[in-house]
PDB file of C-alpha atoms in Angstrom:
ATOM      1  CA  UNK F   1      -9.347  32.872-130.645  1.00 49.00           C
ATOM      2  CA  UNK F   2     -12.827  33.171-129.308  1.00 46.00           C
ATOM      3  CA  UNK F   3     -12.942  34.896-126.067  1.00 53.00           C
ATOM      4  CA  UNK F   4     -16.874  34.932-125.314  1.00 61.00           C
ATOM      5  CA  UNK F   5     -19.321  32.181-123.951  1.00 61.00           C
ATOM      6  CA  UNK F   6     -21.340  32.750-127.147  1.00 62.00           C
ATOM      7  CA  UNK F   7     -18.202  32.147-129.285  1.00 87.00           C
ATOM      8  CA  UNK F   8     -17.110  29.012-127.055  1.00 93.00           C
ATOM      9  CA  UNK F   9     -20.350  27.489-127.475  1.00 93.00           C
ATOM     10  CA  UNK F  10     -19.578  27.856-131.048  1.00 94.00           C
ATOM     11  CA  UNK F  11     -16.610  25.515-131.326  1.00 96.00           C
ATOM     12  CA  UNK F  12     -17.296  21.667-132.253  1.00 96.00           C
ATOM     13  CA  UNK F  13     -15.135  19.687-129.576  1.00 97.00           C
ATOM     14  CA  UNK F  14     -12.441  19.185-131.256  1.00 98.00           C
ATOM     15  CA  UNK F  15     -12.108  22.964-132.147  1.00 97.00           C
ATOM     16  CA  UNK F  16     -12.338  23.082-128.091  1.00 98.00           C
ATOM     17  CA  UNK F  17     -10.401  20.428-127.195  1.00 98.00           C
ATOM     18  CA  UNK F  18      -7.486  21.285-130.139  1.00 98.00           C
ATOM     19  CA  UNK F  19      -7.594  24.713-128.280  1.00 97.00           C
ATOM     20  CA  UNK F  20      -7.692  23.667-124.646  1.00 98.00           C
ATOM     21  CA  UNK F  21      -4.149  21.443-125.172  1.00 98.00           C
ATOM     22  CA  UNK F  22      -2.192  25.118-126.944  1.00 98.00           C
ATOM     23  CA  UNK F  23      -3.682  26.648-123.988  1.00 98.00           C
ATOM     24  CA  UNK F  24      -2.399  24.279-121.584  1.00 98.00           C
ATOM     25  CA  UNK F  25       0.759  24.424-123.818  1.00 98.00           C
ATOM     26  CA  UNK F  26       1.369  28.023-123.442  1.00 98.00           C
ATOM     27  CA  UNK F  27       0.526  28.072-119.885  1.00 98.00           C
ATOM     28  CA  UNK F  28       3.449  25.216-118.964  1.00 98.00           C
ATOM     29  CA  UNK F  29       5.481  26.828-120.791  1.00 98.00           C
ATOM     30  CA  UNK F  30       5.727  29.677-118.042  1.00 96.00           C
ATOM     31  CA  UNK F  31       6.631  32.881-120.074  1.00 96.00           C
ATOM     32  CA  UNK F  32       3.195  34.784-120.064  1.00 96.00           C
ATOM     33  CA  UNK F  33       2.594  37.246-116.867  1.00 97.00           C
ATOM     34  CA  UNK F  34       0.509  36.931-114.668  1.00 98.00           C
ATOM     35  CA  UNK F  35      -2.751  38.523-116.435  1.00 98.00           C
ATOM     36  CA  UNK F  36      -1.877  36.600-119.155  1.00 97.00           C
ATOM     37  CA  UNK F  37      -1.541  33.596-117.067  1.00 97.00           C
ATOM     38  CA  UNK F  38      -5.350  34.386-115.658  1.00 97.00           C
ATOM     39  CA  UNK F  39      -6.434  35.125-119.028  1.00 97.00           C
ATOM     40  CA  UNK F  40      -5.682  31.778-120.668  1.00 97.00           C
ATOM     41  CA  UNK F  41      -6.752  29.576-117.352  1.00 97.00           C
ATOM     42  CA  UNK F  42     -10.352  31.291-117.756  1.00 97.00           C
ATOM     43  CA  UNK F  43      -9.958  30.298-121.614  1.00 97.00           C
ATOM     44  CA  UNK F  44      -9.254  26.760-120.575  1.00 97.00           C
ATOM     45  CA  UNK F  45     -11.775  26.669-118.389  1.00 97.00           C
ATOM     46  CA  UNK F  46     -14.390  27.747-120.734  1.00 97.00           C
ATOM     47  CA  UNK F  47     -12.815  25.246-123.561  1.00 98.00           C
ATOM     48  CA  UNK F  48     -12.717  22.322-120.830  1.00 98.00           C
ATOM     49  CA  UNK F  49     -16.548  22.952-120.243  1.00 97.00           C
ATOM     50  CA  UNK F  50     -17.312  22.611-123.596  1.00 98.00           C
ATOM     51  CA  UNK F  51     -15.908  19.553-124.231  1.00 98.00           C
ATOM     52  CA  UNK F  52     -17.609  18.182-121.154  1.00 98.00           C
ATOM     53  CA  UNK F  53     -21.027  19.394-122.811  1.00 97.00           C
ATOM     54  CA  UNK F  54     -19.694  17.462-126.163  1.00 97.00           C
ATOM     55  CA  UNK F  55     -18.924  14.494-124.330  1.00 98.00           C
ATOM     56  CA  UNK F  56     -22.239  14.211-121.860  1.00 98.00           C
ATOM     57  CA  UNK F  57     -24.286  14.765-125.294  1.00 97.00           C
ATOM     58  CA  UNK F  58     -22.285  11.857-126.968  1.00 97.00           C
ATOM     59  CA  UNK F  59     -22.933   9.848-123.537  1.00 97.00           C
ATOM     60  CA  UNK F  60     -26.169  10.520-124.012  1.00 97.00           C
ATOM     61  CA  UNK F  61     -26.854   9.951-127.662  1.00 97.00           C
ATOM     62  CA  UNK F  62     -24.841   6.358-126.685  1.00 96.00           C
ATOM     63  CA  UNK F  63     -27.318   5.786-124.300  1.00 96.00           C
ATOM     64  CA  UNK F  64     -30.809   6.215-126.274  1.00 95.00           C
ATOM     65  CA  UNK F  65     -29.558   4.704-129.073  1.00 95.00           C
ATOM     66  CA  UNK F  66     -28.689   1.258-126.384  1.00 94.00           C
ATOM     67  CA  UNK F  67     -31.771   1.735-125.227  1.00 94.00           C
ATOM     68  CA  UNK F  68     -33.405   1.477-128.924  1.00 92.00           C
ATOM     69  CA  UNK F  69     -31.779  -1.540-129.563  1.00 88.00           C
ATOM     70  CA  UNK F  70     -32.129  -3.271-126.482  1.00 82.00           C
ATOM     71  CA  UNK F  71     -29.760  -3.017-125.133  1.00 60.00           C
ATOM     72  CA  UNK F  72     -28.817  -2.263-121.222  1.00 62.00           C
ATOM     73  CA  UNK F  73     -27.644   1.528-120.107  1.00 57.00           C
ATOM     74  CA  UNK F  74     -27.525   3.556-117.236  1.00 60.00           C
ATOM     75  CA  UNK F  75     -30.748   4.115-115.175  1.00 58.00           C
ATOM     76  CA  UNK F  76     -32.445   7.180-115.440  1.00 56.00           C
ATOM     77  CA  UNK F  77     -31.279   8.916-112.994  1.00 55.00           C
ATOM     78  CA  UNK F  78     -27.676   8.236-113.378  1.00 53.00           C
ATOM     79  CA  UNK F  79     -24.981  10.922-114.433  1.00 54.00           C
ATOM     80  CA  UNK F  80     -25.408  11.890-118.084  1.00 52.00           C
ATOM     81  CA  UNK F  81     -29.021  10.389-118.619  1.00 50.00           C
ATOM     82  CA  UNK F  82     -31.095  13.497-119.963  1.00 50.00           C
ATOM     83  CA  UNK F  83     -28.546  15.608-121.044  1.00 48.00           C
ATOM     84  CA  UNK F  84     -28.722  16.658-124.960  1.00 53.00           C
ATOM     85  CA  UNK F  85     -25.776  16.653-126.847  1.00 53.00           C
ATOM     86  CA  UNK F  86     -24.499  20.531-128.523  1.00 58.00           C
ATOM     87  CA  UNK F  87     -25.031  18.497-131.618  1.00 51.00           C
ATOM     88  CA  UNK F  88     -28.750  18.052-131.051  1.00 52.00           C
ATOM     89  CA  UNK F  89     -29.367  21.906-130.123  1.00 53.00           C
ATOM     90  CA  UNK F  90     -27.709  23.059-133.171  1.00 48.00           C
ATOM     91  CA  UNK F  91     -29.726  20.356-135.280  1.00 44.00           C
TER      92      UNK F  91
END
């Protein structure tokens, strides 16, 4: 399991998101200790930001390609406009 920024920004989202739900899995489940506990809520946080990156990108791509075909979006300066996808970065 990746354990570094660098290696979370690796994952595709649903390498992140698969992740996040046996984190959240293993964390209901009540048995680890407490450093474990901390541990795997940092890892979820890191996974859950990823996926929010995946998802603002996809917003995004949604967006442009709306505004290609005529079609109405959100105004510039509303959440998501301007935001590349990971997809786009990697491209």
């Amino acid at each position: 399991m990746p354990t570094t920024p660098a290696e979370t920004s690796e994952l595709s989202y649903e390498e992140a998101r698969d992740e996040l739900v046996r984190v959240v899995a293993e964390l209901e489940r009540g048995a680890a200790t407490l450093e474990q506990s901390l541990a795997l809520w940092e890892r979820g946080e890191a996974l859950a930001a990823r996926c929010e990156e995946w998802l603002i990108g996809a917003k995004t791509r949604l967006d442009a390609a709306r505004a290609s075909a005529g079609s109405p979006g959100p105004a510039a300066g509303s959440p998501g406009a301007g935001a590349g996808s990971p997809a786009q970065k990697a491209e």
